[in-house]
């Protein structure tokens, strides 16, 4: 999503709905011409006015609740690189070496999480490896030559977490959710319009990690809410983990922990603003820690481009930052979770293969899980009407080539529209005695999928709106490339996340104790390079150590959102526009 939206800028453009009136409202008003009532002229002498092209800015979108409600607009507009700097300069940092009675302190603990797509975007921009790009981010956020060099308090971030850790947890939980839906009965599944976290989703289960897709579903197609996966995204899971564990281990309030997430997508700002992703959902009932208002699991979201703006505002040249890990990172207060969040490079996480895509590999892991349950089965792939629609079927010899499991991938809103049409329930005829001849079967025609991976961006998350674009990179004419070529370069960096042996040696010994524990507890039951038993053990430990039921920690809910477009006193357009314009930042 760019600063100015127009049809020419989008490769997956959907024409605005009837309620979208912003292009007309934002056109400059034409000064009325003086009309001589006594002058007679012919039609061919009248000069046609050439109206300027209509443009839709993000401020316009935030002021219109056709897609974004006014409440979300205010929350989203507050999330920018400027807000990060303002927060760092407004509060003293909590001293980890001397935490006593932190409840009464006005200080804050600053933590950050970074997605692998952001590291891939920076790696492609500066022609470095993804590992080096990650280390440069660490140096900026937590290093002595980064953000700590400026500001009123010289604050930086105590920990910078890779969201790949909770992505692995999300993959294991997602595979379990699909298996439960396959063995469950219709009575156990949700009713039509029910998106409660306590209900089992209906088949086909639709992935819920993409906030753009969730926003679209809640506001335009509430009939798909019972199909949405109840699992939180890796961003939300990371925020919940950091807030629950750090508040308990350090004896500080959740609102004293300030978490910024660096993501490839602007819509992640909407996700962070959801009321379902606050401490109210997981706060222990016996908690004695006073909380004035709900505390968000993710306080602020910035994108890859906004990260560079963050460095530029502080007067830091990002490409000159050290391309090596921090020499003495602060120890995480929980050794077992430290080994999970910060594994040593001697035992790195397995890279995602190209078949998994660039959006986390949810569908790929579910297919791998199903294949492991049927060792003699084979996987067949069928491309749909375009490259962003792919169908998968698993067959066995005993099933006489009849699929025992079917799934699909739908990327881009054009394809998503076709998907939701198939899931739309049949309207009953109001005529007495009428029969619904040719009515769609429950779940839609051809919707015999068990799982569908849905992403709003064509090509996946490496093509997110907050990523660095080819036009942002100063390239020589002989090295100029198209958007497609640039995206291939980013994808290549995403798939090559592993470090070389020389880079392994740089960090060997930094986390030797945690690394040994990590290796001992990771068994050999690997699926797609991930051990389900190890992940489940970590999650159970997380639940037991915080005293919160695991379901409350890892699941969320969805609800139908009513638009207030056209209502008197609905969206406070002028107030939201003024606020968004005053804050500025990445918007």
Coordinates of C-alpha atoms in Angstrom, one line a residue:
X1 CA 0.0 0.0 0.0
X2 CA 1.6 3.2 -1.1
X3 CA 1.1 6.7 0.2
X4 CA -1.3 7.5 -2.6
X5 CA -3.6 4.8 -4.0
X6 CA -4.7 4.8 -7.6
X7 CA -5.7 2.2 -10.1
X8 CA -2.4 2.5 -11.9
X9 CA -0.4 1.7 -8.8
X10 CA -2.2 -1.5 -7.9
X11 CA -1.7 -4.9 -9.5
X12 CA -4.7 -6.3 -7.9
X13 CA -7.1 -3.4 -8.0
X14 CA -10.7 -3.7 -7.0
X15 CA -13.0 -0.8 -7.9
X16 CA -14.3 1.1 -4.9
X17 CA -17.7 0.2 -3.7
X18 CA -20.7 2.6 -4.1
X19 CA -20.1 3.8 -0.6
X20 CA -16.6 5.0 -1.5
X21 CA -17.1 8.7 -2.2
X22 CA -13.6 10.0 -1.2
X23 CA -12.3 10.5 -4.8
X24 CA -15.1 12.9 -5.5
X25 CA -14.8 14.7 -2.1
X26 CA -11.1 15.2 -2.4
X27 CA -11.1 16.8 -5.9
X28 CA -10.2 20.5 -5.7
X29 CA -13.1 22.7 -6.1
X30 CA -13.3 24.7 -9.3
X31 CA -13.8 28.4 -9.0
X32 CA -17.2 29.4 -10.5
X33 CA -16.9 31.4 -13.7
X34 CA -18.7 34.6 -14.2
X35 CA -21.6 34.1 -16.5
X36 CA -22.9 36.8 -18.7
X37 CA -26.6 36.4 -19.0
X38 CA -26.7 38.4 -22.2
X39 CA -24.0 36.6 -24.0
X40 CA -25.0 34.0 -26.7
X41 CA -22.5 31.3 -27.7
X42 CA -22.5 28.1 -29.6
X43 CA -21.8 24.7 -28.1
X44 CA -18.5 24.2 -30.0
X45 CA -17.0 27.3 -28.4
X46 CA -17.5 26.1 -24.9
X47 CA -14.2 24.8 -23.6
X48 CA -14.4 21.5 -21.8
X49 CA -13.0 21.4 -18.4
X50 CA -10.3 18.8 -17.8
X51 CA -10.8 17.5 -14.3
X52 CA -7.7 16.4 -12.4
X53 CA -7.4 12.6 -11.8
X54 CA -9.0 11.4 -8.7
X55 CA -6.6 10.0 -6.1
X56 CA -7.4 8.2 -2.8
X57 CA -4.9 8.9 -0.1
X58 CA -4.5 6.8 3.1
X59 CA -5.9 9.7 5.1
X60 CA -9.0 9.6 2.9
X61 CA -9.3 5.9 3.5
X62 CA -8.9 6.3 7.3
X63 CA -11.6 9.0 7.3
X64 CA -14.0 6.7 5.5
X65 CA -15.5 3.7 7.3
X66 CA -16.4 1.9 4.2
X67 CA -13.3 -0.3 4.7
X68 CA -11.9 1.0 8.0
X69 CA -14.1 2.1 11.0
X70 CA -13.4 5.5 12.5
X71 CA -12.2 3.9 15.7
X72 CA -9.6 1.8 13.8
X73 CA -8.6 4.9 11.9
X74 CA -7.6 6.7 15.0
X75 CA -5.6 3.7 16.4
X76 CA -3.9 3.0 13.1
X77 CA -2.9 6.6 12.5
X78 CA -1.1 6.6 15.8
X79 CA 1.3 3.8 14.6
X80 CA 4.3 5.2 12.8
X81 CA 8.1 5.6 13.2
X82 CA 7.3 8.9 14.9
X83 CA 5.3 7.2 17.6
X84 CA 8.3 4.8 18.2
X85 CA 10.6 7.8 18.7
X86 CA 8.1 9.7 20.9
X87 CA 7.6 6.7 23.2
X88 CA 11.4 6.1 23.5
X89 CA 11.9 9.7 24.4
X90 CA 8.9 10.0 26.8
X91 CA 9.8 7.2 29.2
X92 CA 12.9 6.1 31.0
X93 CA 14.0 2.5 30.3
X94 CA 13.6 -0.1 33.1
X95 CA 17.0 -1.2 34.3
X96 CA 16.9 -5.0 33.9
X97 CA 19.8 -5.4 36.4
X98 CA 18.0 -3.7 39.2
X99 CA 14.2 -4.4 39.1
X100 CA 12.6 -3.9 42.5
X101 CA 9.0 -2.9 42.9
X102 CA 8.6 -2.2 39.2
X103 CA 4.8 -1.8 39.7
X104 CA 5.1 1.8 40.8
X105 CA 7.7 2.8 38.2
X106 CA 7.0 5.0 35.2
X107 CA 9.7 3.3 33.2
X108 CA 9.0 1.0 30.3
X109 CA 10.6 -2.1 29.0
X110 CA 11.1 -1.9 25.2
X111 CA 10.9 -5.1 23.1
X112 CA 10.6 -5.6 19.4
X113 CA 9.8 -8.4 17.0
X114 CA 10.8 -8.7 13.3
X115 CA 9.2 -10.8 10.5
X116 CA 11.4 -12.7 8.1
X117 CA 9.8 -10.9 5.1
X118 CA 11.2 -7.6 6.4
X119 CA 14.7 -9.0 6.7
X120 CA 14.3 -10.4 3.1
X121 CA 13.3 -6.9 1.8
X122 CA 16.3 -5.2 3.5
X123 CA 18.6 -8.0 2.3
X124 CA 17.5 -7.4 -1.3
X125 CA 17.9 -3.6 -0.9
X126 CA 21.4 -3.6 0.4
X127 CA 22.7 -6.8 -1.3
X128 CA 23.4 -8.6 2.0
X129 CA 22.3 -11.9 3.3
X130 CA 19.1 -12.2 5.3
X131 CA 21.1 -13.0 8.4
X132 CA 23.2 -9.8 8.0
X133 CA 20.0 -7.8 7.4
X134 CA 18.7 -9.2 10.7
X135 CA 21.8 -8.3 12.5
X136 CA 21.7 -4.7 11.1
X137 CA 18.1 -4.5 12.5
X138 CA 19.4 -5.7 15.9
X139 CA 22.2 -3.1 15.8
X140 CA 19.7 -0.3 15.0
X141 CA 17.1 -1.2 17.7
X142 CA 19.3 -2.6 20.5
X143 CA 23.0 -1.8 19.7
X144 CA 25.1 1.0 21.2
X145 CA 25.5 2.6 17.8
X146 CA 21.8 2.5 17.0
X147 CA 18.8 4.3 18.5
X148 CA 20.6 4.6 21.9
X149 CA 22.8 7.3 20.4
X150 CA 20.0 9.8 20.5
X151 CA 16.9 10.9 22.3
X152 CA 16.2 12.2 25.7
X153 CA 16.9 9.0 27.6
X154 CA 19.2 7.2 25.1
X155 CA 16.7 4.3 25.0
X156 CA 16.9 1.2 22.9
X157 CA 15.2 -2.2 22.8
X158 CA 16.1 -4.8 25.3
X159 CA 15.2 -7.8 23.1
X160 CA 14.6 -8.2 19.4
X161 CA 12.6 -11.4 18.7
X162 CA 12.3 -13.3 15.4
X163 CA 8.6 -14.0 14.7
X164 CA 9.7 -17.3 13.1
X165 CA 9.6 -18.8 16.6
X166 CA 5.9 -18.3 17.1
X167 CA 5.3 -19.0 13.4
X168 CA 6.5 -22.6 14.1
X169 CA 4.0 -22.7 17.0
X170 CA 1.2 -21.4 14.7
X171 CA 2.0 -24.1 12.1
X172 CA 1.8 -26.9 14.7
X173 CA -1.4 -25.6 16.2
X174 CA -2.9 -25.1 12.7
X175 CA -2.2 -28.7 11.7
X176 CA -3.9 -29.8 14.9
X177 CA -6.9 -27.6 14.3
X178 CA -7.4 -29.1 10.8
X179 CA -7.1 -32.6 12.2
X180 CA -9.7 -31.8 14.8
X181 CA -12.1 -30.5 12.1
X182 CA -11.7 -33.6 10.1
X183 CA -12.6 -35.8 13.0
X184 CA -15.3 -33.5 14.5
X185 CA -19.0 -33.6 13.8
X186 CA -21.1 -30.8 12.4
X187 CA -22.7 -30.3 15.8
X188 CA -19.4 -29.4 17.3
X189 CA -18.7 -26.7 14.7
X190 CA -19.7 -23.1 14.7
X191 CA -23.1 -21.8 13.7
X192 CA -23.5 -19.5 10.7
X193 CA -22.2 -16.0 11.7
X194 CA -20.3 -17.3 14.8
X195 CA -16.6 -16.4 15.1
X196 CA -16.2 -17.1 18.8
X197 CA -12.8 -18.4 19.9
X198 CA -14.4 -21.2 21.8
X199 CA -16.0 -22.7 18.7
X200 CA -14.4 -25.1 16.3
X201 CA -14.2 -23.6 12.8
X202 CA -16.3 -25.1 9.9
X203 CA -14.8 -26.8 6.9
X204 CA -13.1 -25.6 4.9
X205 CA -10.9 -23.8 7.5
X206 CA -9.6 -20.5 6.1
X207 CA -6.2 -19.2 7.3
X208 CA -6.5 -16.1 9.5
X209 CA -2.9 -14.7 9.6
X210 CA -3.6 -12.1 7.0
X211 CA -5.2 -9.0 8.6
X212 CA -6.2 -7.5 5.2
X213 CA -8.2 -10.7 4.5
X214 CA -9.7 -10.7 8.0
X215 CA -10.8 -7.0 7.7
X216 CA -12.4 -7.8 4.4
X217 CA -14.2 -10.8 5.7
X218 CA -15.6 -9.1 8.8
X219 CA -16.9 -6.1 7.0
X220 CA -18.1 -7.5 3.7
X221 CA -18.6 -11.3 4.0
X222 CA -19.6 -12.2 7.6
X223 CA -20.8 -15.6 6.3
X224 CA -17.2 -16.8 6.2
X225 CA -16.5 -16.0 9.8
X226 CA -17.4 -19.6 11.0
X227 CA -14.7 -20.9 8.6
X228 CA -11.8 -18.7 9.9
X229 CA -9.0 -20.4 11.9
X230 CA -9.2 -19.4 15.5
X231 CA -5.4 -19.2 15.9
X232 CA -3.6 -15.9 16.4
X233 CA -1.0 -14.8 13.9
X234 CA 2.7 -15.1 14.7
X235 CA 2.7 -11.3 15.4
X236 CA -0.1 -11.6 17.9
X237 CA 1.3 -14.8 19.5
X238 CA 4.7 -13.1 19.9
X239 CA 3.1 -10.1 21.6
X240 CA 1.1 -12.3 23.9
X241 CA 4.2 -14.4 24.8
X242 CA 6.3 -11.3 25.6
X243 CA 3.7 -9.5 27.6
X244 CA 2.7 -12.5 29.7
X245 CA 6.1 -13.9 30.4
X246 CA 8.0 -10.7 31.0
X247 CA 5.3 -9.1 33.2
X248 CA 5.3 -12.2 35.4
X249 CA 9.1 -12.9 35.5
X250 CA 10.1 -9.2 36.0
X251 CA 7.1 -8.4 38.2
X252 CA 6.0 -5.4 36.2
X253 CA 2.7 -4.4 34.7
X254 CA 1.8 -5.4 31.1
X255 CA 1.4 -1.7 30.3
X256 CA 5.0 -1.1 31.2
X257 CA 6.1 -3.4 28.4
X258 CA 6.1 -1.6 25.0
X259 CA 6.2 -3.9 22.1
X260 CA 6.8 -2.8 18.5
X261 CA 6.4 -5.2 15.6
X262 CA 8.2 -4.7 12.2
X263 CA 6.0 -6.2 9.5
X264 CA 5.8 -6.2 5.7
X265 CA 2.1 -5.1 5.7
X266 CA 0.3 -1.9 6.7
X267 CA -2.7 -4.0 7.6
X268 CA -0.8 -5.4 10.5
X269 CA -1.5 -2.1 12.2
X270 CA -5.2 -2.9 12.0
X271 CA -4.5 -6.3 13.6
X272 CA -2.6 -4.7 16.5
X273 CA -5.5 -2.4 17.1
X274 CA -8.1 -5.2 17.6
X275 CA -9.8 -5.3 20.9
X276 CA -9.6 -9.1 20.9
X277 CA -5.7 -8.9 21.1
X278 CA -5.4 -7.2 24.5
X279 CA -4.5 -8.5 28.0
X280 CA -8.2 -8.7 28.9
X281 CA -8.3 -12.0 26.9
X282 CA -5.6 -13.7 28.9
X283 CA -5.3 -11.7 32.1
X284 CA -5.5 -14.1 35.1
X285 CA -8.7 -13.7 37.1
X286 CA -6.6 -13.7 40.3
X287 CA -4.3 -11.0 39.0
X288 CA -3.6 -8.4 41.7
X289 CA -1.7 -6.1 39.3
X290 CA -3.8 -3.0 38.7
X291 CA -4.6 -2.1 35.1
X292 CA -6.4 1.1 34.1
X293 CA -7.3 0.1 30.6
X294 CA -6.8 -2.9 28.3
X295 CA -3.2 -3.3 27.2
X296 CA -2.5 -4.3 23.6
X297 CA -0.3 -7.3 23.0
X298 CA 1.4 -5.3 20.2
X299 CA 1.6 -1.6 20.9
X300 CA 2.9 -0.4 17.6
X301 CA 3.5 -1.7 14.1
X302 CA 5.9 -0.3 11.5
X303 CA 6.9 -1.5 8.1
X304 CA 10.3 -2.1 6.4
X305 CA 10.1 1.3 4.8
X306 CA 9.2 3.0 8.1
X307 CA 12.2 1.2 9.8
X308 CA 14.5 3.1 7.4
X309 CA 12.6 6.3 8.2
X310 CA 13.2 5.6 11.9
X311 CA 16.9 5.3 11.3
X312 CA 17.0 8.4 9.1
X313 CA 15.1 10.5 11.7
X314 CA 17.7 9.6 14.3
X315 CA 20.5 10.5 11.8
X316 CA 21.6 6.9 11.5
X317 CA 22.8 5.5 8.2
X318 CA 21.3 2.0 8.1
X319 CA 23.6 0.5 5.5
X320 CA 26.6 1.4 7.6
X321 CA 25.4 -0.5 10.7
X322 CA 27.5 -3.5 11.8
X323 CA 26.6 -6.7 10.0
X324 CA 27.2 -8.9 13.0
X325 CA 25.2 -9.9 16.0
X326 CA 25.2 -8.0 19.3
X327 CA 28.2 -8.9 21.4
X328 CA 26.4 -9.1 24.8
X329 CA 22.6 -9.3 24.5
X330 CA 20.6 -9.2 27.7
X331 CA 19.7 -12.6 29.0
X332 CA 16.0 -13.5 28.6
X333 CA 14.5 -14.1 32.1
X334 CA 13.2 -17.6 31.2
X335 CA 15.9 -20.1 30.1
X336 CA 13.6 -22.5 28.3
X337 CA 11.7 -19.8 26.4
X338 CA 15.1 -18.1 25.7
X339 CA 16.3 -21.3 23.9
X340 CA 13.0 -21.3 21.9
X341 CA 13.1 -17.6 21.0
X342 CA 16.8 -17.3 20.4
X343 CA 18.2 -20.7 19.2
X344 CA 21.9 -20.8 18.6
X345 CA 23.1 -20.9 15.0
X346 CA 24.7 -24.3 15.6
X347 CA 21.1 -25.5 15.6
X348 CA 19.2 -23.1 13.4
X349 CA 15.6 -23.2 12.3
X350 CA 14.9 -25.0 9.0
X351 CA 14.4 -22.7 6.0
X352 CA 11.1 -22.7 4.3
X353 CA 11.3 -24.4 0.8
X354 CA 10.0 -22.5 -2.2
X355 CA 6.9 -24.8 -2.3
X356 CA 5.9 -23.3 1.1
X357 CA 5.5 -19.8 -0.3
X358 CA 6.5 -16.6 1.3
X359 CA 3.6 -16.2 3.7
X360 CA 4.6 -18.5 6.5
X361 CA 4.0 -21.9 5.0
X362 CA 0.7 -22.7 6.8
X363 CA -0.7 -24.8 4.0
X364 CA 2.6 -26.5 3.3
X365 CA 3.0 -27.6 6.9
X366 CA -0.6 -29.0 7.0
X367 CA 0.1 -30.9 3.8
X368 CA 3.3 -32.3 5.2
X369 CA 1.5 -33.4 8.3
X370 CA -1.1 -35.2 6.3
X371 CA 1.5 -36.9 4.2
X372 CA 3.3 -38.1 7.3
X373 CA 0.1 -39.7 8.5
X374 CA -0.2 -41.6 5.2
X375 CA 3.4 -42.7 4.3
X376 CA 2.3 -44.2 1.0
X377 CA 0.3 -41.3 -0.2
X378 CA 1.1 -38.9 -3.0
X379 CA 0.5 -35.2 -3.5
X380 CA -1.0 -33.8 -6.6
X381 CA -0.9 -30.1 -7.5
X382 CA -3.3 -28.4 -9.9
X383 CA -2.9 -24.7 -10.9
X384 CA -6.0 -22.7 -11.0
X385 CA -7.0 -19.8 -13.3
X386 CA -3.7 -18.0 -12.3
X387 CA -0.5 -18.5 -10.4
X388 CA -2.1 -17.4 -7.1
X389 CA -4.7 -20.1 -7.1
X390 CA -3.4 -23.6 -6.5
X391 CA -5.3 -26.8 -5.5
X392 CA -3.7 -29.7 -3.7
X393 CA -5.0 -33.2 -3.2
X394 CA -3.5 -36.2 -1.4
X395 CA -4.3 -39.7 -2.7
X396 CA -3.4 -43.2 -1.8
X397 CA -3.5 -46.5 -3.7
X398 CA -6.2 -47.9 -1.4
X399 CA -8.4 -44.9 -2.1
X400 CA -8.5 -45.7 -5.8
X401 CA -7.0 -42.3 -6.6
X402 CA -9.9 -40.6 -4.8
X403 CA -8.5 -37.7 -2.7
X404 CA -8.4 -38.3 1.0
X405 CA -7.4 -34.7 1.7
X406 CA -7.9 -31.6 -0.4
X407 CA -6.6 -28.0 0.2
X408 CA -6.0 -24.9 -1.8
X409 CA -4.2 -21.5 -1.9
X410 CA -5.9 -18.3 -2.8
X411 CA -3.8 -15.1 -3.0
X412 CA -5.1 -11.7 -4.0
X413 CA -8.5 -10.1 -3.6
X414 CA -9.7 -11.0 -7.1
X415 CA -9.2 -14.7 -6.3
X416 CA -10.6 -14.2 -2.7
X417 CA -13.8 -12.8 -4.2
X418 CA -14.3 -16.1 -6.1
X419 CA -13.6 -18.1 -2.9
X420 CA -16.1 -16.2 -0.7
X421 CA -18.8 -16.5 -3.5
X422 CA -18.5 -20.3 -3.3
X423 CA -18.9 -20.2 0.5
X424 CA -22.0 -18.0 0.4
X425 CA -25.0 -19.8 1.7
X426 CA -28.1 -20.3 -0.6
X427 CA -30.9 -17.9 0.0
X428 CA -34.2 -19.6 0.7
X429 CA -37.0 -18.7 -1.6
X430 CA -39.8 -16.7 -0.1
X431 CA -42.4 -18.2 -2.4
X432 CA -44.6 -20.7 -0.7
X433 CA -43.9 -24.3 -1.8
X434 CA -40.9 -23.2 -3.9
X435 CA -37.9 -25.6 -4.1
X436 CA -34.3 -24.5 -4.2
X437 CA -33.6 -26.4 -7.4
X438 CA -29.9 -26.5 -8.2
X439 CA -29.0 -25.0 -4.9
X440 CA -25.4 -25.1 -3.8
X441 CA -24.3 -27.8 -1.4
X442 CA -23.3 -26.8 2.1
X443 CA -19.9 -25.1 1.8
X444 CA -20.4 -24.2 -1.8
X445 CA -19.8 -25.9 -5.1
X446 CA -16.5 -27.7 -5.3
X447 CA -15.6 -26.5 -1.8
X448 CA -14.6 -29.9 -0.5
X449 CA -11.3 -28.5 0.8
X450 CA -10.3 -29.1 4.3
X451 CA -8.1 -26.0 4.4
X452 CA -7.5 -22.9 2.3
X453 CA -4.5 -20.6 2.8
X454 CA -5.8 -17.0 2.1
X455 CA -3.6 -14.0 1.6
X456 CA -4.6 -10.5 0.4
X457 CA -1.4 -9.7 -1.4
X458 CA -0.8 -11.4 -4.8
X459 CA 2.4 -13.4 -4.5
X460 CA 2.3 -13.5 -0.7
X461 CA 3.7 -11.5 2.1
X462 CA 7.0 -10.6 0.5
X463 CA 4.9 -8.4 -1.7
X464 CA 3.3 -6.6 1.2
X465 CA 2.5 -2.9 1.0
X466 CA 5.1 -1.8 3.6
X467 CA 8.0 -3.5 1.8
X468 CA 10.7 -1.6 0.1
X469 CA 9.7 -1.2 -3.6
X470 CA 12.0 -1.3 -6.6
X471 CA 11.2 2.4 -7.2
X472 CA 12.6 3.2 -3.7
X473 CA 16.0 1.7 -4.5
X474 CA 18.5 3.9 -6.5
X475 CA 19.5 1.5 -9.3
X476 CA 21.8 2.3 -12.3
X477 CA 20.1 2.1 -15.7
X478 CA 22.0 -1.0 -16.6
X479 CA 20.8 -2.7 -13.4
X480 CA 17.2 -1.5 -13.6
X481 CA 14.5 -4.1 -13.0
X482 CA 10.8 -4.5 -13.1
X483 CA 8.6 -5.0 -10.1
X484 CA 8.4 -8.8 -10.9
X485 CA 12.1 -9.1 -11.0
X486 CA 12.5 -7.2 -7.8
X487 CA 10.0 -9.4 -6.1
X488 CA 11.9 -12.5 -7.3
X489 CA 15.0 -11.0 -5.7
X490 CA 13.2 -10.5 -2.4
X491 CA 11.8 -14.1 -2.5
X492 CA 15.3 -15.4 -3.1
X493 CA 16.5 -13.7 0.0
X494 CA 13.6 -15.0 1.9
X495 CA 14.3 -18.6 1.0
X496 CA 18.0 -18.3 1.8
X497 CA 17.7 -17.5 5.5
X498 CA 20.4 -19.8 6.7
X499 CA 23.8 -18.4 7.6
X500 CA 27.1 -19.7 6.4
X501 CA 29.6 -21.6 8.6
X502 CA 31.7 -18.5 9.0
X503 CA 28.7 -16.6 10.3
X504 CA 27.9 -19.5 12.7
X505 CA 31.3 -19.1 14.2
X506 CA 30.6 -15.4 15.0
X507 CA 27.8 -16.3 17.4
X508 CA 29.0 -19.6 18.7
X509 CA 29.2 -19.4 22.5
X510 CA 26.8 -16.5 22.8
X511 CA 24.0 -18.8 24.0
X512 CA 25.9 -22.0 24.7
X513 CA 23.9 -22.9 27.8
X514 CA 20.5 -22.2 26.2
X515 CA 21.7 -23.9 23.0
X516 CA 22.6 -27.1 24.8
X517 CA 19.1 -27.2 26.4
X518 CA 17.5 -26.4 23.1
X519 CA 19.3 -29.3 21.4
X520 CA 18.4 -31.8 24.2
X521 CA 14.7 -31.0 24.2
X522 CA 14.2 -31.0 20.4
X523 CA 13.3 -34.7 19.5
X524 CA 13.6 -36.3 16.1
X525 CA 9.9 -36.3 15.2
X526 CA 10.4 -33.6 12.6
X527 CA 7.7 -32.6 10.1
X528 CA 8.8 -30.0 7.7
X529 CA 11.8 -29.4 9.9
X530 CA 9.6 -28.7 13.0
X531 CA 9.2 -31.0 16.0
X532 CA 5.5 -31.0 17.1
X533 CA 6.3 -32.5 20.4
X534 CA 8.9 -29.9 21.2
X535 CA 6.6 -27.1 20.2
X536 CA 3.8 -28.5 22.3
X537 CA 6.1 -28.8 25.2
X538 CA 7.1 -25.2 24.9
X539 CA 3.5 -24.1 24.7
X540 CA 2.5 -26.2 27.7
X541 CA 5.3 -24.7 29.7
X542 CA 4.3 -21.2 28.6
X543 CA 0.7 -21.9 29.9
X544 CA 1.8 -23.4 33.2
X545 CA 4.4 -20.8 34.0
X546 CA 1.9 -18.0 33.4
X547 CA -1.1 -19.7 34.9
X548 CA -3.2 -19.0 31.9
X549 CA -5.1 -21.6 29.9
X550 CA -3.4 -22.3 26.6
X551 CA -6.6 -21.7 24.6
X552 CA -6.8 -18.1 25.9
X553 CA -3.1 -17.5 24.9
X554 CA -3.2 -18.8 21.3
X555 CA -6.8 -18.3 20.0
X556 CA -8.8 -15.2 19.1
X557 CA -12.3 -14.4 17.8
X558 CA -14.0 -12.5 15.0
X559 CA -17.1 -10.5 14.7
X560 CA -19.3 -8.9 12.0
X561 CA -18.4 -5.2 11.7
X562 CA -21.1 -2.8 10.7
X563 CA -20.1 0.2 8.4
X564 CA -21.3 3.6 9.4
X565 CA -21.0 5.1 5.9
X566 CA -23.9 7.3 5.1
X567 CA -25.1 7.5 8.7
X568 CA -25.6 10.8 10.4
X569 CA -22.9 11.3 13.0
X570 CA -21.2 8.0 11.9
X571 CA -17.5 8.5 11.0
X572 CA -16.1 11.7 12.3
X573 CA -14.3 12.4 9.1
X574 CA -13.0 15.9 9.8
X575 CA -11.6 14.8 13.2
X576 CA -9.9 11.7 11.8
X577 CA -8.4 13.5 8.8
X578 CA -7.1 16.2 11.1
X579 CA -5.6 13.7 13.5
X580 CA -4.0 11.6 10.7
X581 CA -2.6 14.7 9.0
X582 CA -1.1 16.0 12.3
X583 CA 0.6 12.7 13.2
X584 CA 2.0 12.1 9.7
X585 CA 4.8 9.5 10.0
X586 CA 4.7 6.6 7.6
X587 CA 1.2 7.5 6.5

